[in-house]
mmCIF file of C-alpha atoms and ligand atoms in Angstrom:
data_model
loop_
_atom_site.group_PDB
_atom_site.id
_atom_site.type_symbol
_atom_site.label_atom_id
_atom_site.label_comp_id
_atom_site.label_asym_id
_atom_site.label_seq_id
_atom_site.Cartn_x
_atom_site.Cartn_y
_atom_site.Cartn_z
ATOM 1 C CA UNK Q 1 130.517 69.941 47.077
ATOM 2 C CA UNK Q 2 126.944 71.203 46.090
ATOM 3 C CA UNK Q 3 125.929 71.698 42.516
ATOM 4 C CA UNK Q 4 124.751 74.658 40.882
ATOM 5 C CA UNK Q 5 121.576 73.898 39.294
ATOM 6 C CA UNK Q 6 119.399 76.082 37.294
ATOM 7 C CA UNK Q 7 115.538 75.435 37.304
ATOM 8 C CA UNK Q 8 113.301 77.189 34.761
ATOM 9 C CA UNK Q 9 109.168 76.500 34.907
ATOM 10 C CA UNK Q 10 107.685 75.486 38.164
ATOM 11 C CA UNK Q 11 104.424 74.442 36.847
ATOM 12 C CA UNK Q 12 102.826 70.763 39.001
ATOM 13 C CA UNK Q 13 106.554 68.747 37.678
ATOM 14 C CA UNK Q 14 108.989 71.965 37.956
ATOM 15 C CA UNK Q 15 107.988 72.625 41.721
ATOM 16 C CA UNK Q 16 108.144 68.968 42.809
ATOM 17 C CA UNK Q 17 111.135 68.053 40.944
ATOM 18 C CA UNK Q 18 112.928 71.216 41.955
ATOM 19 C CA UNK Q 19 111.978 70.643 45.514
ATOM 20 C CA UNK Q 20 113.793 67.144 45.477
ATOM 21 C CA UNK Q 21 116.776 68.554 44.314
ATOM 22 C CA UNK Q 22 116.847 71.733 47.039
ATOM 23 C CA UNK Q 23 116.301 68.348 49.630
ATOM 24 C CA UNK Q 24 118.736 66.441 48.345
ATOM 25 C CA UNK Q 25 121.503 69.255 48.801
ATOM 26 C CA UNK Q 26 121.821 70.754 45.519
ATOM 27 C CA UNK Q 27 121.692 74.371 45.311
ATOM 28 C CA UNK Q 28 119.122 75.763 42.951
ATOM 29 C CA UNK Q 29 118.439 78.680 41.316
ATOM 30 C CA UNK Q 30 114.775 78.899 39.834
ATOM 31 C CA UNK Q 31 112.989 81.208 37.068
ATOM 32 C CA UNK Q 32 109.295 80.775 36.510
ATOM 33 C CA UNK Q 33 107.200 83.085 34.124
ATOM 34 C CA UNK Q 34 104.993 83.812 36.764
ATOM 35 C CA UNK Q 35 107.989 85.033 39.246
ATOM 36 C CA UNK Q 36 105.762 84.723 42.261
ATOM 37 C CA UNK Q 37 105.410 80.663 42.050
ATOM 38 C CA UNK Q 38 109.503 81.356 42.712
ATOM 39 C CA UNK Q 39 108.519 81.911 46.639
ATOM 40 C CA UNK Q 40 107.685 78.636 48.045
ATOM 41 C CA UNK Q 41 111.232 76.887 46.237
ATOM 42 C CA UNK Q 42 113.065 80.309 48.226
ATOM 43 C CA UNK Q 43 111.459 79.196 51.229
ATOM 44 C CA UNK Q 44 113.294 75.797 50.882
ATOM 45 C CA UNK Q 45 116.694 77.611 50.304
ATOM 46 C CA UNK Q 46 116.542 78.385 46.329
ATOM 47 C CA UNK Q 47 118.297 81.226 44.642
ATOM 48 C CA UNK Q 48 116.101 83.254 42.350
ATOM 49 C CA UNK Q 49 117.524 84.148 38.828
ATOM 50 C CA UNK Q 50 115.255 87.193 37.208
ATOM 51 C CA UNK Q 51 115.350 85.717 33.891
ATOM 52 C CA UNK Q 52 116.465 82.500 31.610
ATOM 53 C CA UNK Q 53 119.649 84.103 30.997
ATOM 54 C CA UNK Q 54 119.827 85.210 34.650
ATOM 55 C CA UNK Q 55 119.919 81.355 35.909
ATOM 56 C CA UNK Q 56 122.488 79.823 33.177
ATOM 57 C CA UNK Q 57 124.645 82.487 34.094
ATOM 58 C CA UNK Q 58 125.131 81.596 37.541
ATOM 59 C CA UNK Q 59 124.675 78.131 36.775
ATOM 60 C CA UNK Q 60 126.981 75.075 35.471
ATOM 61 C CA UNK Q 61 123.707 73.169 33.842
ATOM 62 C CA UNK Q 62 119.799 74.367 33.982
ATOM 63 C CA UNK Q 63 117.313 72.283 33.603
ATOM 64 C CA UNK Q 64 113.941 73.227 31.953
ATOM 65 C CA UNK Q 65 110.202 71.710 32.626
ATOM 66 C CA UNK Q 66 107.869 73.695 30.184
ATOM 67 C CA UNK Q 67 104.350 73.681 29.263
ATOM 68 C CA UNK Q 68 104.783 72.776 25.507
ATOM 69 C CA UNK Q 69 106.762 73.607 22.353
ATOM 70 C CA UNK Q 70 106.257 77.263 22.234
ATOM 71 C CA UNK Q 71 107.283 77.997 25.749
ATOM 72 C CA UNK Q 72 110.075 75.547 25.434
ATOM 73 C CA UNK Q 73 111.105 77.503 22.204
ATOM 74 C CA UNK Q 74 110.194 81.094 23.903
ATOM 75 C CA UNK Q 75 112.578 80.554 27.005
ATOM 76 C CA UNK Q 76 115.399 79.584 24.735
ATOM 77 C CA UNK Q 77 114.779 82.476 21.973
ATOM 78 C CA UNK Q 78 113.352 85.310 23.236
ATOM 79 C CA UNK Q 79 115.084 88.331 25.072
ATOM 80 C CA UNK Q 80 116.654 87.263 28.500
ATOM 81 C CA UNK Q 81 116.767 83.905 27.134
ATOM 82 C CA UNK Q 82 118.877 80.890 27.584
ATOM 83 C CA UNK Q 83 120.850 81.473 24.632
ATOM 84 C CA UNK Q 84 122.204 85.129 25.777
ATOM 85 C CA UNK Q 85 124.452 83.198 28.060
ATOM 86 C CA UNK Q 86 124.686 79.353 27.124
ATOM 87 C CA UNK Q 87 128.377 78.518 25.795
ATOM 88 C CA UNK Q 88 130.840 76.592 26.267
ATOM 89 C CA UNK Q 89 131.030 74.437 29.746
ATOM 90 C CA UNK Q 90 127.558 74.920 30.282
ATOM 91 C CA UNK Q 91 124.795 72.780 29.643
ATOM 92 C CA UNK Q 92 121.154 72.977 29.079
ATOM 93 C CA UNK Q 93 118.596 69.727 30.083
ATOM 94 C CA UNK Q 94 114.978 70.338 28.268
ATOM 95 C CA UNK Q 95 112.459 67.899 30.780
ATOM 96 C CA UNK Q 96 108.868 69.250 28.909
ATOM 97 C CA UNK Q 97 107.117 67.158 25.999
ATOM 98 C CA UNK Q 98 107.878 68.397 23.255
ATOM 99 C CA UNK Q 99 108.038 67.013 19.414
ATOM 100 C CA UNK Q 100 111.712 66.087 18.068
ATOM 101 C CA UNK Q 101 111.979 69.106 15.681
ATOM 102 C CA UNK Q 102 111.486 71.689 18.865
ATOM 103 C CA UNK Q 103 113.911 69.841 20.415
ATOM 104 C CA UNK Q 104 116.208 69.835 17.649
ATOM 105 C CA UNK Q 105 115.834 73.334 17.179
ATOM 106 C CA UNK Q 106 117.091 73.829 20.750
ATOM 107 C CA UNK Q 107 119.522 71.614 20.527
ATOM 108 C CA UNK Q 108 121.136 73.269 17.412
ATOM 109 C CA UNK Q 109 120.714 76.661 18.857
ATOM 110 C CA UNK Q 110 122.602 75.534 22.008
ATOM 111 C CA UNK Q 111 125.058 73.756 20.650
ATOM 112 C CA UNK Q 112 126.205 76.378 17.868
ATOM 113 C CA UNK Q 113 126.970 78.706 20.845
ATOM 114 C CA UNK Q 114 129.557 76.250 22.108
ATOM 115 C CA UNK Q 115 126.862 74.387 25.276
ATOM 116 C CA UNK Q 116 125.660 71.402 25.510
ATOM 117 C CA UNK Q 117 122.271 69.794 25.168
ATOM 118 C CA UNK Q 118 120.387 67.084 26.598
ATOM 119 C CA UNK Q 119 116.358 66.589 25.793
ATOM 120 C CA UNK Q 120 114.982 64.444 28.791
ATOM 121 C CA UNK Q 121 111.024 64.294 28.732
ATOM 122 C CA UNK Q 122 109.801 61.861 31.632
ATOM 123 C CA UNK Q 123 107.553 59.505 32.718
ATOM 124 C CA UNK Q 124 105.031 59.746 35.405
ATOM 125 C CA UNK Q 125 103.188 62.606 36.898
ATOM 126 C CA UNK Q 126 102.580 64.556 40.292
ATOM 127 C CA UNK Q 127 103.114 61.700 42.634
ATOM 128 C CA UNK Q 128 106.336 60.207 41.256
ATOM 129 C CA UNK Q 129 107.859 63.564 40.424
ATOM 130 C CA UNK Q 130 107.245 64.429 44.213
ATOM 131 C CA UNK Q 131 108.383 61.609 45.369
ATOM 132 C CA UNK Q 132 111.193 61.126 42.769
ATOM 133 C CA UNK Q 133 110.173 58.341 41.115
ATOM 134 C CA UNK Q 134 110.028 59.525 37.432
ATOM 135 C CA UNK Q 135 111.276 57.539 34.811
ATOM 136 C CA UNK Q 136 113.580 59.955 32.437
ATOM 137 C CA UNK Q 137 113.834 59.822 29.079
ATOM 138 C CA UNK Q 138 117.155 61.054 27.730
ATOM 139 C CA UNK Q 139 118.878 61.812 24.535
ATOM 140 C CA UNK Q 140 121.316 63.598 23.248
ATOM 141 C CA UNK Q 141 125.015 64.871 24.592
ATOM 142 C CA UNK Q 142 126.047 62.070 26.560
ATOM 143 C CA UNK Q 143 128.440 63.625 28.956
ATOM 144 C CA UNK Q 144 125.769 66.242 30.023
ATOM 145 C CA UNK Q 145 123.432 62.887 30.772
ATOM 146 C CA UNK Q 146 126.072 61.512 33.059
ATOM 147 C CA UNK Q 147 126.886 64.867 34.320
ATOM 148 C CA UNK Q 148 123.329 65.342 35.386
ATOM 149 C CA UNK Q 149 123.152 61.315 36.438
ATOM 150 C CA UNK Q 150 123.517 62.564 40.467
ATOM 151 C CA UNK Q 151 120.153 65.183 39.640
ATOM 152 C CA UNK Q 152 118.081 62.152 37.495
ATOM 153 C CA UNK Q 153 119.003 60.074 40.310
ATOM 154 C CA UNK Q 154 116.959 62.924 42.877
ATOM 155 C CA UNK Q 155 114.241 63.019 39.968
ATOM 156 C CA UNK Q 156 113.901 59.610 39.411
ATOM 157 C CA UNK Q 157 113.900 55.852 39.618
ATOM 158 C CA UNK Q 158 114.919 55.120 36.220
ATOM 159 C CA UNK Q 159 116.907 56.815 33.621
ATOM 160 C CA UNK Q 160 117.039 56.116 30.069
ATOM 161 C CA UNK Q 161 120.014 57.367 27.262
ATOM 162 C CA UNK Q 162 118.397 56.497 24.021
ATOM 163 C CA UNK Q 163 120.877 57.584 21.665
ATOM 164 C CA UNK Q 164 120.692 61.105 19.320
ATOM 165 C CA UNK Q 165 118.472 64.110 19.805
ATOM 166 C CA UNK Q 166 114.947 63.210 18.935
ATOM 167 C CA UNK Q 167 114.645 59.700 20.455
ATOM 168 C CA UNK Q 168 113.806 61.133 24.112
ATOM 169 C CA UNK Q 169 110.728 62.881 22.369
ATOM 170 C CA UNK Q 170 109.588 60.520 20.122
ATOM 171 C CA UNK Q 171 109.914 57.710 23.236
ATOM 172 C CA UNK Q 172 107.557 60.200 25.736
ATOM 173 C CA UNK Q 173 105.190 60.885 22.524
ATOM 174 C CA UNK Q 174 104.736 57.182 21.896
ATOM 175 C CA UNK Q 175 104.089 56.362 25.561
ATOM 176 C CA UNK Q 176 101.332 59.183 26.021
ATOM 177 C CA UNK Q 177 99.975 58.078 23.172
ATOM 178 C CA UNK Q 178 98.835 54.899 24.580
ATOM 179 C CA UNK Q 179 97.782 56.757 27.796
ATOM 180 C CA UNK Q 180 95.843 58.630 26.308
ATOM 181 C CA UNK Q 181 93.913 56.152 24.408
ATOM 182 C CA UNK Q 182 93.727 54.051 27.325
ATOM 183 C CA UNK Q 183 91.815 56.514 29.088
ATOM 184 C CA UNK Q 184 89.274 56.944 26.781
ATOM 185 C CA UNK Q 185 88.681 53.232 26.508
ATOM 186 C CA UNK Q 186 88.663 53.342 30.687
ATOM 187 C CA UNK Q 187 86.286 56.466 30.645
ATOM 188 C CA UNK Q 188 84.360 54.513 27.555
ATOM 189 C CA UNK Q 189 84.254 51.286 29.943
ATOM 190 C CA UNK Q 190 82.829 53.333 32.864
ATOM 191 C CA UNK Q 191 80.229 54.690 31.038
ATOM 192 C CA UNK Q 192 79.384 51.538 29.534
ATOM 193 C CA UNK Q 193 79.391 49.803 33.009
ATOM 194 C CA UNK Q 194 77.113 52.236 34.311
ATOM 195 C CA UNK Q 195 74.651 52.659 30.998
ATOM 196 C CA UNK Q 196 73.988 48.969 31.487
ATOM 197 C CA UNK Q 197 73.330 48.588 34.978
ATOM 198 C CA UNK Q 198 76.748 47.302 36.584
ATOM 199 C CA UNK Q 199 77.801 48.921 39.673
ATOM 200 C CA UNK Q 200 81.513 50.651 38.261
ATOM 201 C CA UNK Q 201 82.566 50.616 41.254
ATOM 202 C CA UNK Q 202 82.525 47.019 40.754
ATOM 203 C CA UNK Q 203 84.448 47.041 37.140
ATOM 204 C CA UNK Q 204 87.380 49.041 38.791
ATOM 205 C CA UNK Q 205 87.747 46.286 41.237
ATOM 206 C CA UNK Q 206 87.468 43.511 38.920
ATOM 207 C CA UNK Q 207 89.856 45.852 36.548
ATOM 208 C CA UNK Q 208 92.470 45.593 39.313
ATOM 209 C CA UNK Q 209 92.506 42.364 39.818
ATOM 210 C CA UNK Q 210 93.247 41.108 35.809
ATOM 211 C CA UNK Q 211 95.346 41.947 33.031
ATOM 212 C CA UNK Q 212 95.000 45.068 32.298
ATOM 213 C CA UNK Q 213 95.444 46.296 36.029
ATOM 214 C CA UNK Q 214 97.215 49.657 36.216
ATOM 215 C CA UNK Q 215 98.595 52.225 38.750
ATOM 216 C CA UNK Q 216 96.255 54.717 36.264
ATOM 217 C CA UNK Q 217 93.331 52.893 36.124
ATOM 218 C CA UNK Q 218 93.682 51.946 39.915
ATOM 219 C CA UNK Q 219 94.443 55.888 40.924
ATOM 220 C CA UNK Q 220 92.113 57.883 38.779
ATOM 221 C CA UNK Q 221 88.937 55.521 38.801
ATOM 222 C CA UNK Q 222 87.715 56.026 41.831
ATOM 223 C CA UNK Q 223 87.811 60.378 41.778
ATOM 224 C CA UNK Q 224 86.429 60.102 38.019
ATOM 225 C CA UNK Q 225 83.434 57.999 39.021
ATOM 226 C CA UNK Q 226 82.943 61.362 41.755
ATOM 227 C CA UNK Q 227 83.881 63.669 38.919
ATOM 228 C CA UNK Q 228 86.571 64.622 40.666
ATOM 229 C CA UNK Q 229 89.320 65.978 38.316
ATOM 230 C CA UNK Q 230 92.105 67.384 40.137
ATOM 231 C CA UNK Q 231 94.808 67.731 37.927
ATOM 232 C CA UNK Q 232 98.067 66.034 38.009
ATOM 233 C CA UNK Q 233 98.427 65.755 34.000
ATOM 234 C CA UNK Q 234 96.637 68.859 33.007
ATOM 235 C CA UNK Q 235 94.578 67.872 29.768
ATOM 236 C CA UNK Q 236 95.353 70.598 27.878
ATOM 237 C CA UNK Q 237 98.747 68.953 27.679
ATOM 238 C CA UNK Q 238 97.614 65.261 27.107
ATOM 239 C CA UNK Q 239 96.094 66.471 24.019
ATOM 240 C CA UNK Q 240 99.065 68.428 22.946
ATOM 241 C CA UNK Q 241 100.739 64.906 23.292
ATOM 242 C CA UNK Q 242 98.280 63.625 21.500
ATOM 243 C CA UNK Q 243 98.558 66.045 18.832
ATOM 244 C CA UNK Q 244 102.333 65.848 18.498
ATOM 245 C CA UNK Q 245 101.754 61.932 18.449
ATOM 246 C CA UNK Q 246 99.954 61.913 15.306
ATOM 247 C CA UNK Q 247 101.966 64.510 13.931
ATOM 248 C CA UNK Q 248 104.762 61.490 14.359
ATOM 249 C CA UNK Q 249 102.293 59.164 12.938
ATOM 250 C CA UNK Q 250 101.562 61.471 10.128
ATOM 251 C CA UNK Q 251 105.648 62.141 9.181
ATOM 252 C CA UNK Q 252 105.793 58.058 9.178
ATOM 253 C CA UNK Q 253 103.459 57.236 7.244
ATOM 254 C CA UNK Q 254 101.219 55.386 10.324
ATOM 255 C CA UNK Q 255 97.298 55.213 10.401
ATOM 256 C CA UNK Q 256 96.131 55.460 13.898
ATOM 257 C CA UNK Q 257 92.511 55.945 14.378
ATOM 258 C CA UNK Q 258 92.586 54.450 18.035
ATOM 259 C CA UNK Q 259 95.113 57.998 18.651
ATOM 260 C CA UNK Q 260 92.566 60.258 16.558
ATOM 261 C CA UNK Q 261 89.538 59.435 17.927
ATOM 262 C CA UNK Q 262 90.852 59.968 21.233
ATOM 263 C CA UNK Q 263 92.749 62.930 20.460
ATOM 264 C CA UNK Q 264 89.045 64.494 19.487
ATOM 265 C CA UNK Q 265 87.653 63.476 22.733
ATOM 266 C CA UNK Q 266 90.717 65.734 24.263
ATOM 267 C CA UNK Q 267 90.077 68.259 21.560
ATOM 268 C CA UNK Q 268 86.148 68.610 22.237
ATOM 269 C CA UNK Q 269 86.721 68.414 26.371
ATOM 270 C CA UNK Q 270 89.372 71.749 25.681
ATOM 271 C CA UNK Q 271 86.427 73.407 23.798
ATOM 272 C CA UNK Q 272 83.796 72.869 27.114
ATOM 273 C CA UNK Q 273 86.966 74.249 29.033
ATOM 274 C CA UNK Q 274 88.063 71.624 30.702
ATOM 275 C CA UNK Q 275 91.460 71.719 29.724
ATOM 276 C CA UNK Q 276 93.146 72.340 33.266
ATOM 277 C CA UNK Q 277 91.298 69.539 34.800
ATOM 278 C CA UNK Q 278 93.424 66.589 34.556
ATOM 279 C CA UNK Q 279 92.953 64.780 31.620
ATOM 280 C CA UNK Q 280 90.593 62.597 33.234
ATOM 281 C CA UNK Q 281 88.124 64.844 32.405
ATOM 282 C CA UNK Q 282 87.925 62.877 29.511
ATOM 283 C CA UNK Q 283 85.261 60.944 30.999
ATOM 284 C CA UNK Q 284 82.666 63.887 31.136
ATOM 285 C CA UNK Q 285 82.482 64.318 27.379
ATOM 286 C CA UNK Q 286 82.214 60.163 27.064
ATOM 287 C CA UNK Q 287 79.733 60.740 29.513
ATOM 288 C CA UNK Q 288 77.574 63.334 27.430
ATOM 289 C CA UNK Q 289 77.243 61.442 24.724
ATOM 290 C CA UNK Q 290 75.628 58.237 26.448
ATOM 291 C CA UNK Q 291 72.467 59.939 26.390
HETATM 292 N N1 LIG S 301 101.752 67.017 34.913
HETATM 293 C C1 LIG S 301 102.185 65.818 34.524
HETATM 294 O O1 LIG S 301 101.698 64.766 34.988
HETATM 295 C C2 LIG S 301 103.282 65.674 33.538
HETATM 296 C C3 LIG S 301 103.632 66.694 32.663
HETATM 297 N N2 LIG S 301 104.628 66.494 31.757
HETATM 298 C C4 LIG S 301 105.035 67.555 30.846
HETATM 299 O O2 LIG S 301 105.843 68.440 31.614
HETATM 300 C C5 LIG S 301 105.652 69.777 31.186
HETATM 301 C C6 LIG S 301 105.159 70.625 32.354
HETATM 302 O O3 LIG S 301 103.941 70.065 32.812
HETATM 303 P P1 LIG S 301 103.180 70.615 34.111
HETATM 304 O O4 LIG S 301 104.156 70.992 35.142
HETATM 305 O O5 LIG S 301 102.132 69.634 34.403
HETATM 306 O O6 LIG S 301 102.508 71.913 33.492
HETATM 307 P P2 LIG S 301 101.958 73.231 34.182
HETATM 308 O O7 LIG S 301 100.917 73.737 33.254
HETATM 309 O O8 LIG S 301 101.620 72.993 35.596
HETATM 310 O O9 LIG S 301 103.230 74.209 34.137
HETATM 311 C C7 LIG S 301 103.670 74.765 32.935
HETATM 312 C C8 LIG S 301 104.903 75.605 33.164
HETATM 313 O O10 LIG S 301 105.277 76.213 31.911
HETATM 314 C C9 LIG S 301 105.341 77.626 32.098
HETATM 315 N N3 LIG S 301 104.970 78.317 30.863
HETATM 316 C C10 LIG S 301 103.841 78.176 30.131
HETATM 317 N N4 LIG S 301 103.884 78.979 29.048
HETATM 318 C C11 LIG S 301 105.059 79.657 29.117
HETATM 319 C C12 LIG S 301 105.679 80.624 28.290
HETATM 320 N N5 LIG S 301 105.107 81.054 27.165
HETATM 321 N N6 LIG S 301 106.889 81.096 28.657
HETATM 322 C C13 LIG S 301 107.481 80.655 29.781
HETATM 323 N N7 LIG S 301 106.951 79.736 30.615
HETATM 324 C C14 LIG S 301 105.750 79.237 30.273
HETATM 325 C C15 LIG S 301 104.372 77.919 33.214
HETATM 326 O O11 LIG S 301 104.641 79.196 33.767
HETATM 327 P P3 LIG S 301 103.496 80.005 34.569
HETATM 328 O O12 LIG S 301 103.528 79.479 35.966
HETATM 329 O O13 LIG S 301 103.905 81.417 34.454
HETATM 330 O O14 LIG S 301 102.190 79.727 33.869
HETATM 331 C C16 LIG S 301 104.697 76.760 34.149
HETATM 332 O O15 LIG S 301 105.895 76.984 34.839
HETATM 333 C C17 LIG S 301 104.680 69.699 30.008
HETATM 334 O O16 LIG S 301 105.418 69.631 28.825
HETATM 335 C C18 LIG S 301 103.938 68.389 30.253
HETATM 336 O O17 LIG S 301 103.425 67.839 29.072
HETATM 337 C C19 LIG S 301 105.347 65.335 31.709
HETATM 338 C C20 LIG S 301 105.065 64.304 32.555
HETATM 339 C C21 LIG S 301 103.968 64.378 33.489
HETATM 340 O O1 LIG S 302 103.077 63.329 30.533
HETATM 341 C C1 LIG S 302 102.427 62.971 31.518
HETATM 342 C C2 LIG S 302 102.479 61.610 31.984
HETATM 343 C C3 LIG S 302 101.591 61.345 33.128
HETATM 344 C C4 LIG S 302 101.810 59.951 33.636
HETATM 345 O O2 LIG S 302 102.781 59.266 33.234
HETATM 346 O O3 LIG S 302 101.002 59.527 34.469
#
């Protein structure tokens, strides 16, 4: 029998994650703010439900992909919101970064009215969520994760329960953390390569071939050396991550001045407005202050 699945934000990971499940057989019922990014997922076959509360209504567990805390907070809160109709038998699956105290606030809203909660931030970006290959990070009610195992299973390649509500955020802070440091070292090493007269073309082959050879490195070099900045990861959220990182750092006592520097690189490319490029765009502040 098909599942009914809600879907609420179909930013670049809601659409292509929501896709997979329409393709796979599951029947969907989306919400996005902006109603009219609804029409393409309807063209596939989707329901649309005319608010949060609309979709868990109709639906046995909804599944959110956000921008950041306050939206992820706003769709669960606010009039027409998740909580009008969450209760008991239904259950509600957060997917957007977020920091462990939004998510516990969800996850104590949801629960006090008798649903369940599951906070699953993932892994990967606009190429592995379209072609299912994210890597989920779960926590929380563990009958809700293997509830929703047959949807992670569309969504993903790997699925991770890491225990109480929290963990799934602090794990996808931790890891874009280290992204984002790494491309600022990348986009440092670029510049570098260039400013002393290497070809860079050059480094990202010789990158590729050692150590520290990555699907990122090997995927965004090449456009960033053209200045193309497409986004998959919009920036404005890598330095949310960022942000939310330290704040993690900061509540644990943990110096990390690799994080903060690179967190202001993020910080002064949002104040040139670059913060929907992806968050390569990085490299074009590193870049303006070679000279
Ligand atoms: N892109 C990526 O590579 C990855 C992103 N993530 C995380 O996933 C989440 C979504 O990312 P992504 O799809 O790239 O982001 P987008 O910016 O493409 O989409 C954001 C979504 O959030 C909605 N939204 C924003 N503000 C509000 C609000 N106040 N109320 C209701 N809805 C709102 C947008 O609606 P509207 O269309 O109306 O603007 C849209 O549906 C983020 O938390 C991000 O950090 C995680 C892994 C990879
Ligand atoms: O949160 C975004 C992660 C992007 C990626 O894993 O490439």
């Amino acid at each position: 029998m098909e599942m009914e699945v809600g879907f609420l934000g179909l930013g670049i990971m809601g659409k292509a994650m929501s896709m997979n499940l329409i393709k796979s057989g599951f029947k969907v019922t989306v919400w996005n703010r902006t109603l009219s990014k609804c029409d393409e997922l309807v063209e596939l076959g989707a329901s649309i439900g005319e608010t949060p509360a609309a979709v868990v209504r109709k639906c046995k567990f909804t599944i959110a992909m956000l921008a950041d805390p306050a939206s992820a907070l706003s769709v669960v809160f606010d009039k027409n919101g998740v909580l009008e109709e969450i209760g008991n038998g239904k259950g509600y699956i957060d997917m957007s970064t977020v920091d462990p105290e939004t998510s516990t606030k969800i996850h104590e809203a949801i629960t006090s009215k008798g649903g369940s909660f599951l906070e699953a931030p993932v892994s990967g970006s606009k190429q592995p969520a379209e072609a299912g290959q994210l890597v989920i990070l779960a926590a929380g009610d563990k009958a809700l994760y293997e509830e929703a195992s047959k949807a992670f299973d569309v969504m993903g390649k790997k699925s991770f329960f890491l225990g109480q509500i929290g963990n799934g955020a602090r794990m996808k802070l931790v890891v874009n953390m280290i992204m984002g440091s790494m491309m600022n070292a990348f986009s440092e090493g670029l510049v570098l390569a260039e400013g002393s007269g290497l070809n860079p073309h050059d480094l990202l082959d010789v990158l590729d071939l050692g150590g520290i050879a990555n699907p990122m490195f090997r995927g965004k070099g090449p456009n960033m050396l053209k200045s193309n900045h497409t986004p998959a990861f919009p920036l404005k959220h890598q330095q949310k991550d960022m942000r939310l990182a330290l704040a993690l750092g900061d509540q644990n006592a943990l110096s990390m001045p690799v994080a903060a520097a690179a967190n202001e690189a993020f910080k002064k490319a949002r104040s040139m407005g670059l913060g929907d490029l992806d968050f390569s765009a990085v490299y074009e502040v590193v870049k303006m202050h070679k000279d």
